[in-house]
mmCIF file of C-alpha atoms in Angstrom:
data_model
loop_
_atom_site.group_PDB
_atom_site.id
_atom_site.type_symbol
_atom_site.label_atom_id
_atom_site.label_comp_id
_atom_site.label_asym_id
_atom_site.label_seq_id
_atom_site.Cartn_x
_atom_site.Cartn_y
_atom_site.Cartn_z
ATOM 1 C CA MET A 1 -11.464 -13.353 -45.478
ATOM 2 C CA ALA A 2 -10.241 -14.243 -42.010
ATOM 3 C CA GLN A 3 -12.509 -13.318 -39.134
ATOM 4 C CA ALA A 4 -11.248 -10.324 -37.139
ATOM 5 C CA PRO A 5 -10.218 -11.127 -33.566
ATOM 6 C CA HIS A 6 -12.740 -10.163 -30.934
ATOM 7 C CA TYR A 7 -12.339 -9.138 -27.316
ATOM 8 C CA GLN A 8 -12.903 -11.792 -24.679
ATOM 9 C CA ALA A 9 -13.311 -10.582 -21.102
ATOM 10 C CA PRO A 10 -11.228 -12.486 -18.540
ATOM 11 C CA ARG A 11 -12.914 -15.062 -16.343
ATOM 12 C CA LYS A 12 -10.046 -15.731 -13.933
ATOM 13 C CA ILE A 13 -7.607 -13.623 -11.928
ATOM 14 C CA GLU A 14 -4.082 -13.827 -13.310
ATOM 15 C CA CYS A 15 -2.135 -11.371 -11.162
ATOM 16 C CA VAL A 16 -2.339 -9.824 -7.690
ATOM 17 C CA VAL A 17 -0.241 -6.703 -7.008
ATOM 18 C CA LEU A 18 0.513 -6.318 -3.306
ATOM 19 C CA ASP A 19 1.733 -3.328 -1.362
ATOM 20 C CA TRP A 20 4.414 -3.938 1.285
ATOM 21 C CA ALA A 21 4.299 -1.990 4.591
ATOM 22 C CA GLY A 22 0.911 -2.487 6.198
ATOM 23 C CA THR A 23 -0.074 -5.128 3.641
ATOM 24 C CA THR A 24 2.445 -7.984 3.681
ATOM 25 C CA VAL A 25 5.032 -6.751 6.219
ATOM 26 C CA ASP A 26 5.142 -4.340 9.157
ATOM 27 C CA PHE A 27 1.697 -4.613 10.767
ATOM 28 C CA GLY A 28 0.591 -1.047 11.504
ATOM 29 C CA SER A 29 3.022 0.408 8.950
ATOM 30 C CA PHE A 30 5.549 1.771 11.455
ATOM 31 C CA ALA A 31 8.764 1.673 9.397
ATOM 32 C CA PRO A 32 8.123 4.748 7.241
ATOM 33 C CA THR A 33 6.043 6.751 9.700
ATOM 34 C CA GLN A 34 8.404 6.549 12.673
ATOM 35 C CA VAL A 35 11.360 7.506 10.501
ATOM 36 C CA PHE A 36 9.518 10.577 9.169
ATOM 37 C CA VAL A 37 9.106 11.711 12.777
ATOM 38 C CA GLU A 38 12.813 11.212 13.449
ATOM 39 C CA ALA A 39 13.960 12.890 10.231
ATOM 40 C CA PHE A 40 11.877 16.020 10.836
ATOM 41 C CA ALA A 41 13.078 16.140 14.450
ATOM 42 C CA GLU A 42 16.685 16.351 13.232
ATOM 43 C CA PHE A 43 15.706 19.592 11.475
ATOM 44 C CA GLY A 44 14.155 20.989 14.633
ATOM 45 C CA VAL A 45 10.599 20.390 13.458
ATOM 46 C CA PRO A 46 8.497 18.117 15.685
ATOM 47 C CA ILE A 47 5.733 16.163 13.994
ATOM 48 C CA THR A 48 3.436 13.550 15.462
ATOM 49 C CA LEU A 49 3.070 9.960 14.304
ATOM 50 C CA ASP A 50 -0.494 10.750 13.221
ATOM 51 C CA GLU A 51 0.755 13.672 11.120
ATOM 52 C CA ALA A 52 3.426 11.461 9.576
ATOM 53 C CA ARG A 53 0.775 8.919 8.597
ATOM 54 C CA GLY A 54 -1.378 11.456 6.736
ATOM 55 C CA PRO A 55 0.095 11.266 3.191
ATOM 56 C CA MET A 56 1.040 7.566 3.439
ATOM 57 C CA GLY A 57 1.108 5.639 0.184
ATOM 58 C CA ARG A 58 2.944 8.250 -1.865
ATOM 59 C CA GLY A 59 6.608 8.156 -2.844
ATOM 60 C CA LYS A 60 8.780 9.344 0.031
ATOM 61 C CA TRP A 61 9.892 12.690 -1.463
ATOM 62 C CA ASP A 62 6.265 13.445 -2.332
ATOM 63 C CA HIS A 63 5.258 12.354 1.183
ATOM 64 C CA ILE A 64 7.694 14.831 2.744
ATOM 65 C CA ARG A 65 6.495 17.566 0.370
ATOM 66 C CA ALA A 66 2.919 16.879 1.467
ATOM 67 C CA LEU A 67 3.926 17.074 5.136
ATOM 68 C CA CYS A 68 5.705 20.369 4.510
ATOM 69 C CA ASP A 69 2.582 21.685 2.811
ATOM 70 C CA ASP A 70 0.573 21.062 5.977
ATOM 71 C CA PRO A 71 0.032 24.553 7.455
ATOM 72 C CA ALA A 72 0.841 23.507 11.035
ATOM 73 C CA ILE A 73 4.069 21.723 10.075
ATOM 74 C CA ALA A 74 5.062 24.527 7.701
ATOM 75 C CA ALA A 75 4.583 27.018 10.546
ATOM 76 C CA ARG A 76 6.832 24.973 12.845
ATOM 77 C CA TYR A 77 9.462 24.782 10.119
ATOM 78 C CA ALA A 78 9.278 28.533 9.492
ATOM 79 C CA ALA A 79 9.520 29.290 13.216
ATOM 80 C CA HIS A 80 12.766 27.298 13.416
ATOM 81 C CA HIS A 81 14.339 28.151 10.037
ATOM 82 C CA GLY A 82 12.939 31.597 9.315
ATOM 83 C CA GLN A 83 11.223 30.625 6.066
ATOM 84 C CA ALA A 84 8.677 28.206 4.681
ATOM 85 C CA PRO A 85 9.971 24.810 3.533
ATOM 86 C CA ASP A 86 10.686 24.982 -0.207
ATOM 87 C CA ASP A 87 11.612 22.068 -2.475
ATOM 88 C CA ALA A 88 15.267 22.372 -1.482
ATOM 89 C CA ALA A 89 14.258 21.930 2.164
ATOM 90 C CA VAL A 90 12.154 18.909 1.234
ATOM 91 C CA THR A 91 15.170 17.408 -0.523
ATOM 92 C CA ARG A 92 17.392 17.990 2.531
ATOM 93 C CA ILE A 93 14.867 16.220 4.765
ATOM 94 C CA TYR A 94 14.528 13.411 2.216
ATOM 95 C CA GLU A 95 18.300 12.981 2.072
ATOM 96 C CA ARG A 96 18.352 12.551 5.847
ATOM 97 C CA PHE A 97 15.252 10.356 5.814
ATOM 98 C CA MET A 98 16.762 7.831 3.410
ATOM 99 C CA PRO A 99 19.770 6.657 5.473
ATOM 100 C CA LEU A 100 17.581 6.552 8.576
ATOM 101 C CA GLN A 101 15.066 4.411 6.694
ATOM 102 C CA ILE A 102 17.770 2.042 5.449
ATOM 103 C CA GLU A 103 19.221 1.786 8.944
ATOM 104 C CA LYS A 104 15.940 1.045 10.671
ATOM 105 C CA ILE A 105 13.972 -0.944 8.087
ATOM 106 C CA GLY A 106 14.964 -4.254 9.655
ATOM 107 C CA GLN A 107 13.243 -3.303 12.915
ATOM 108 C CA TYR A 108 9.866 -3.407 11.159
ATOM 109 C CA SER A 109 10.253 -6.377 8.842
ATOM 110 C CA ASP A 110 8.003 -9.060 10.341
ATOM 111 C CA LEU A 111 5.507 -10.599 7.951
ATOM 112 C CA ILE A 112 1.874 -9.800 8.631
ATOM 113 C CA PRO A 113 0.124 -12.963 9.882
ATOM 114 C CA GLY A 114 -1.712 -14.678 7.065
ATOM 115 C CA THR A 115 0.687 -13.508 4.351
ATOM 116 C CA LEU A 116 2.386 -16.843 3.694
ATOM 117 C CA ASP A 117 -0.852 -18.840 3.709
ATOM 118 C CA THR A 118 -2.513 -16.341 1.366
ATOM 119 C CA ILE A 119 0.426 -16.339 -1.050
ATOM 120 C CA ALA A 120 0.453 -20.146 -1.075
ATOM 121 C CA THR A 121 -3.288 -20.210 -1.809
ATOM 122 C CA LEU A 122 -2.980 -17.726 -4.667
ATOM 123 C CA ARG A 123 -0.024 -19.503 -6.228
ATOM 124 C CA ALA A 124 -1.862 -22.828 -6.040
ATOM 125 C CA GLN A 125 -4.519 -21.157 -8.208
ATOM 126 C CA GLY A 126 -1.907 -20.102 -10.766
ATOM 127 C CA ILE A 127 -1.988 -16.422 -9.761
ATOM 128 C CA ALA A 128 1.236 -14.429 -10.139
ATOM 129 C CA ILE A 129 2.345 -12.135 -7.295
ATOM 130 C CA GLY A 130 3.408 -8.628 -8.212
ATOM 131 C CA SER A 131 4.311 -5.926 -5.730
ATOM 132 C CA CYS A 132 4.957 -2.219 -5.473
ATOM 133 C CA SER A 133 5.747 0.271 -2.744
ATOM 134 C CA GLY A 134 6.319 3.897 -1.929
ATOM 135 C CA TYR A 135 9.884 2.875 -1.049
ATOM 136 C CA PRO A 136 12.712 3.613 -3.514
ATOM 137 C CA ARG A 137 14.734 0.655 -4.811
ATOM 138 C CA ILE A 138 17.580 1.034 -2.295
ATOM 139 C CA VAL A 139 15.119 0.521 0.581
ATOM 140 C CA MET A 140 12.948 -1.955 -1.307
ATOM 141 C CA ASP A 141 15.903 -4.315 -1.785
ATOM 142 C CA ARG A 142 16.348 -4.516 1.976
ATOM 143 C CA VAL A 143 12.645 -5.028 2.621
ATOM 144 C CA ALA A 144 12.519 -7.804 0.019
ATOM 145 C CA ALA A 145 15.625 -9.508 1.389
ATOM 146 C CA SER A 146 14.197 -9.500 4.902
ATOM 147 C CA ALA A 147 10.876 -10.897 3.642
ATOM 148 C CA LEU A 148 12.683 -13.587 1.676
ATOM 149 C CA ALA A 149 14.462 -14.727 4.832
ATOM 150 C CA LYS A 150 11.021 -15.189 6.392
ATOM 151 C CA GLY A 151 9.641 -17.122 3.420
ATOM 152 C CA TYR A 152 7.960 -14.482 1.231
ATOM 153 C CA ALA A 153 9.119 -13.451 -2.231
ATOM 154 C CA ALA A 154 7.038 -11.602 -4.793
ATOM 155 C CA ASP A 155 7.417 -12.606 -8.441
ATOM 156 C CA HIS A 156 8.085 -8.997 -9.422
ATOM 157 C CA ILE A 157 8.816 -5.774 -7.520
ATOM 158 C CA VAL A 158 8.423 -2.197 -8.728
ATOM 159 C CA ALA A 159 9.971 0.524 -6.540
ATOM 160 C CA ALA A 160 8.704 4.105 -6.434
ATOM 161 C CA ASP A 161 11.775 5.532 -8.161
ATOM 162 C CA GLU A 162 11.493 3.155 -11.131
ATOM 163 C CA VAL A 163 8.456 4.815 -12.729
ATOM 164 C CA PRO A 164 7.812 8.367 -13.967
ATOM 165 C CA HIS A 165 5.077 8.972 -11.374
ATOM 166 C CA GLY A 166 4.345 7.191 -8.109
ATOM 167 C CA ARG A 167 0.968 6.654 -6.510
ATOM 168 C CA PRO A 168 -1.819 7.550 -7.018
ATOM 169 C CA PHE A 169 -0.709 7.260 -10.661
ATOM 170 C CA PRO A 170 -1.141 3.696 -12.003
ATOM 171 C CA SER A 171 2.451 3.287 -13.231
ATOM 172 C CA GLN A 172 3.723 0.793 -10.654
ATOM 173 C CA ALA A 173 0.690 -1.484 -10.736
ATOM 174 C CA LEU A 174 0.713 -1.499 -14.533
ATOM 175 C CA ALA A 175 4.457 -2.192 -14.629
ATOM 176 C CA SER A 176 3.894 -5.253 -12.439
ATOM 177 C CA ALA A 177 1.051 -6.491 -14.641
ATOM 178 C CA VAL A 178 3.151 -6.071 -17.806
ATOM 179 C CA ALA A 179 6.178 -7.795 -16.288
ATOM 180 C CA LEU A 180 4.065 -10.735 -15.129
ATOM 181 C CA GLY A 181 2.412 -11.182 -18.499
ATOM 182 C CA ALA A 182 -1.159 -10.360 -17.490
ATOM 183 C CA ARG A 183 -3.386 -10.379 -20.569
ATOM 184 C CA ASP A 184 -5.947 -7.909 -19.213
ATOM 185 C CA VAL A 185 -5.966 -5.436 -16.333
ATOM 186 C CA ALA A 186 -9.445 -6.721 -15.465
ATOM 187 C CA ALA A 187 -7.694 -9.973 -14.512
ATOM 188 C CA CYS A 188 -5.513 -8.131 -11.989
ATOM 189 C CA VAL A 189 -6.106 -7.149 -8.351
ATOM 190 C CA LYS A 190 -4.346 -4.340 -6.447
ATOM 191 C CA VAL A 191 -4.198 -4.664 -2.642
ATOM 192 C CA ASP A 192 -3.213 -1.732 -0.421
ATOM 193 C CA ASP A 193 -3.812 -0.111 2.970
ATOM 194 C CA THR A 194 -3.715 3.534 1.801
ATOM 195 C CA ALA A 195 -5.930 5.741 -0.357
ATOM 196 C CA PRO A 196 -3.189 6.524 -2.931
ATOM 197 C CA GLY A 197 -2.534 2.794 -3.359
ATOM 198 C CA ILE A 198 -6.236 2.039 -3.731
ATOM 199 C CA ILE A 199 -6.621 4.812 -6.318
ATOM 200 C CA GLU A 200 -3.540 3.424 -8.089
ATOM 201 C CA GLY A 201 -5.383 0.146 -8.624
ATOM 202 C CA ARG A 202 -8.544 1.894 -9.788
ATOM 203 C CA ALA A 203 -6.575 4.111 -12.188
ATOM 204 C CA ALA A 204 -4.881 0.997 -13.592
ATOM 205 C CA GLY A 205 -8.283 -0.535 -14.358
ATOM 206 C CA MET A 206 -7.789 -3.305 -11.815
ATOM 207 C CA TRP A 207 -9.916 -4.653 -8.992
ATOM 208 C CA SER A 208 -8.899 -2.681 -5.914
ATOM 209 C CA VAL A 209 -8.900 -4.084 -2.370
ATOM 210 C CA ALA A 210 -8.484 -1.963 0.775
ATOM 211 C CA LEU A 211 -7.036 -3.374 3.982
ATOM 212 C CA LEU A 212 -8.652 -1.732 6.990
ATOM 213 C CA LEU A 213 -6.908 -3.039 10.100
ATOM 214 C CA SER A 214 -3.341 -4.136 9.292
ATOM 215 C CA GLY A 215 -2.032 -0.892 7.924
ATOM 216 C CA ASN A 216 -1.458 2.800 8.240
ATOM 217 C CA ALA A 217 -4.996 3.895 9.091
ATOM 218 C CA LEU A 218 -5.350 1.880 12.312
ATOM 219 C CA GLY A 219 -1.638 2.147 13.061
ATOM 220 C CA VAL A 220 -1.300 -0.384 15.879
ATOM 221 C CA THR A 221 1.011 -3.349 16.391
ATOM 222 C CA HIS A 222 -0.284 -6.869 15.824
ATOM 223 C CA GLU A 223 -0.234 -7.458 19.577
ATOM 224 C CA GLN A 224 -2.356 -4.354 20.149
ATOM 225 C CA TYR A 225 -4.711 -5.463 17.382
ATOM 226 C CA LEU A 226 -5.191 -8.892 18.985
ATOM 227 C CA SER A 227 -5.971 -7.306 22.344
ATOM 228 C CA MET A 228 -8.658 -4.980 20.952
ATOM 229 C CA PRO A 229 -12.245 -5.855 21.885
ATOM 230 C CA GLU A 230 -14.391 -6.758 18.889
ATOM 231 C CA THR A 231 -16.533 -3.675 19.473
ATOM 232 C CA GLU A 232 -13.426 -1.510 19.110
ATOM 233 C CA ARG A 233 -12.392 -3.342 15.952
ATOM 234 C CA GLU A 234 -15.836 -2.843 14.460
ATOM 235 C CA ALA A 235 -15.731 0.860 15.246
ATOM 236 C CA ALA A 236 -12.313 1.031 13.553
ATOM 237 C CA ARG A 237 -13.652 -0.772 10.473
ATOM 238 C CA GLU A 238 -16.449 1.754 10.134
ATOM 239 C CA ARG A 239 -14.190 4.777 10.720
ATOM 240 C CA ILE A 240 -11.399 3.640 8.385
ATOM 241 C CA GLY A 241 -13.853 2.354 5.797
ATOM 242 C CA ALA A 242 -15.536 5.741 5.671
ATOM 243 C CA ALA A 243 -12.149 7.456 5.289
ATOM 244 C CA LEU A 244 -11.088 5.150 2.429
ATOM 245 C CA ALA A 245 -14.466 5.083 0.668
ATOM 246 C CA PRO A 246 -13.687 8.121 -1.564
ATOM 247 C CA ALA A 247 -10.800 6.097 -3.070
ATOM 248 C CA CYS A 248 -13.519 3.676 -4.268
ATOM 249 C CA PRO A 249 -12.102 0.234 -3.435
ATOM 250 C CA HIS A 250 -14.114 -2.697 -4.726
ATOM 251 C CA TYR A 251 -13.608 -4.521 -1.410
ATOM 252 C CA MET A 252 -12.702 -3.628 2.164
ATOM 253 C CA ILE A 253 -11.267 -6.412 4.337
ATOM 254 C CA ASP A 254 -9.370 -6.562 7.619
ATOM 255 C CA THR A 255 -6.022 -8.046 6.544
ATOM 256 C CA ILE A 256 -4.350 -10.004 3.768
ATOM 257 C CA ALA A 257 -5.610 -13.202 5.430
ATOM 258 C CA ASP A 258 -9.076 -12.347 4.042
ATOM 259 C CA LEU A 259 -7.880 -11.964 0.442
ATOM 260 C CA PRO A 260 -8.537 -15.524 -0.883
ATOM 261 C CA ALA A 261 -12.276 -15.095 -0.311
ATOM 262 C CA VAL A 262 -12.143 -11.846 -2.286
ATOM 263 C CA ILE A 263 -10.424 -13.568 -5.215
ATOM 264 C CA THR A 264 -13.161 -16.214 -5.260
ATOM 265 C CA ASP A 265 -15.829 -13.519 -5.300
ATOM 266 C CA ILE A 266 -14.113 -11.513 -8.044
ATOM 267 C CA GLU A 267 -13.864 -14.571 -10.272
ATOM 268 C CA GLN A 268 -17.570 -15.213 -9.794
ATOM 269 C CA ARG A 269 -18.237 -11.613 -10.833
ATOM 270 C CA LEU A 270 -15.994 -11.940 -13.890
ATOM 271 C CA GLN A 271 -17.821 -15.089 -14.936
ATOM 272 C CA ALA A 272 -21.088 -13.178 -14.582
ATOM 273 C CA GLY A 273 -19.775 -10.519 -16.959
ATOM 274 C CA GLU A 274 -18.848 -7.835 -14.413
ATOM 275 C CA MET A 275 -15.706 -5.745 -14.946
ATOM 276 C CA PRO A 276 -13.735 -3.641 -12.429
ATOM 277 C CA GLN A 277 -14.166 -0.424 -14.395
ATOM 278 C CA THR A 278 -17.943 -0.441 -14.051
ATOM 279 C CA CYS A 279 -19.028 -2.618 -11.129
ATOM 280 C CA ALA A 280 -20.034 -1.344 -7.708
ATOM 281 C CA PRO A 281 -17.998 -1.898 -4.542
ATOM 282 C CA ARG A 282 -19.031 -4.615 -2.132
ATOM 283 C CA ALA A 283 -20.258 -3.502 1.295
ATOM 284 C CA ILE A 284 -17.800 -3.423 4.172
ATOM 285 C CA GLY A 285 -17.613 -6.796 5.859
ATOM 286 C CA THR A 286 -19.305 -8.708 3.024
ATOM 287 C CA LEU A 287 -16.537 -11.281 2.968
ATOM 288 C CA ALA A 288 -15.129 -10.905 6.460
#
């Protein structure tokens, strides 16, 4: 009688699934947030950039719904329109948001420094590059085309409107892993700058990596980031790390430039028998 096959835990990373805005492009994640401000303003409802950043990481309709559920924003909407924002109102804002986003996406398309070197390092190790975003496909195509012109192309892209449920559900990360032929989710890494994207990786059974300083939470340009004193950066790491800790990332690093060291550490943990579903997170700054 033939011996039954037995499970073999992975010992090497096969696939990394990267977010876009705040992770590989658009340092500070300004493209979606600024357009939310402008879209709400067209409906007579002022919102701040900080308010717009609050639900970041979700699909854009869900993001607008979350903003409209904020009591302060809902009150402003009701004061202007005479009623609370229902789903039909959310859809009207979304339908205005989308053409604005398409129009302005090119203004925020620069690659985050370190992206190309990190991608080259991962590919040299035989690691496939998946990607997913809160953007729908019509926007994602423009983001990807702009990135390609600057030298970056993911091996597979999953847009928010191509799965039944967006983040924090695991659908997009899993779709990338399946498309790229990953043999085990424990051989996959999800990288994101928002809590929903970090939870997405955890829910998919992957290693989950949080970016602290290049994305939505810090919300500054690369030039502003470079000019920050190290004491200010360290304070930001602690503040943002504490805010993202409930999402339970395995690692917290500054930017994508720090990712190769994380991959090395994960592979050492895999070879020691650790798995992402059970192992503890590393401390902030362990690999910085």
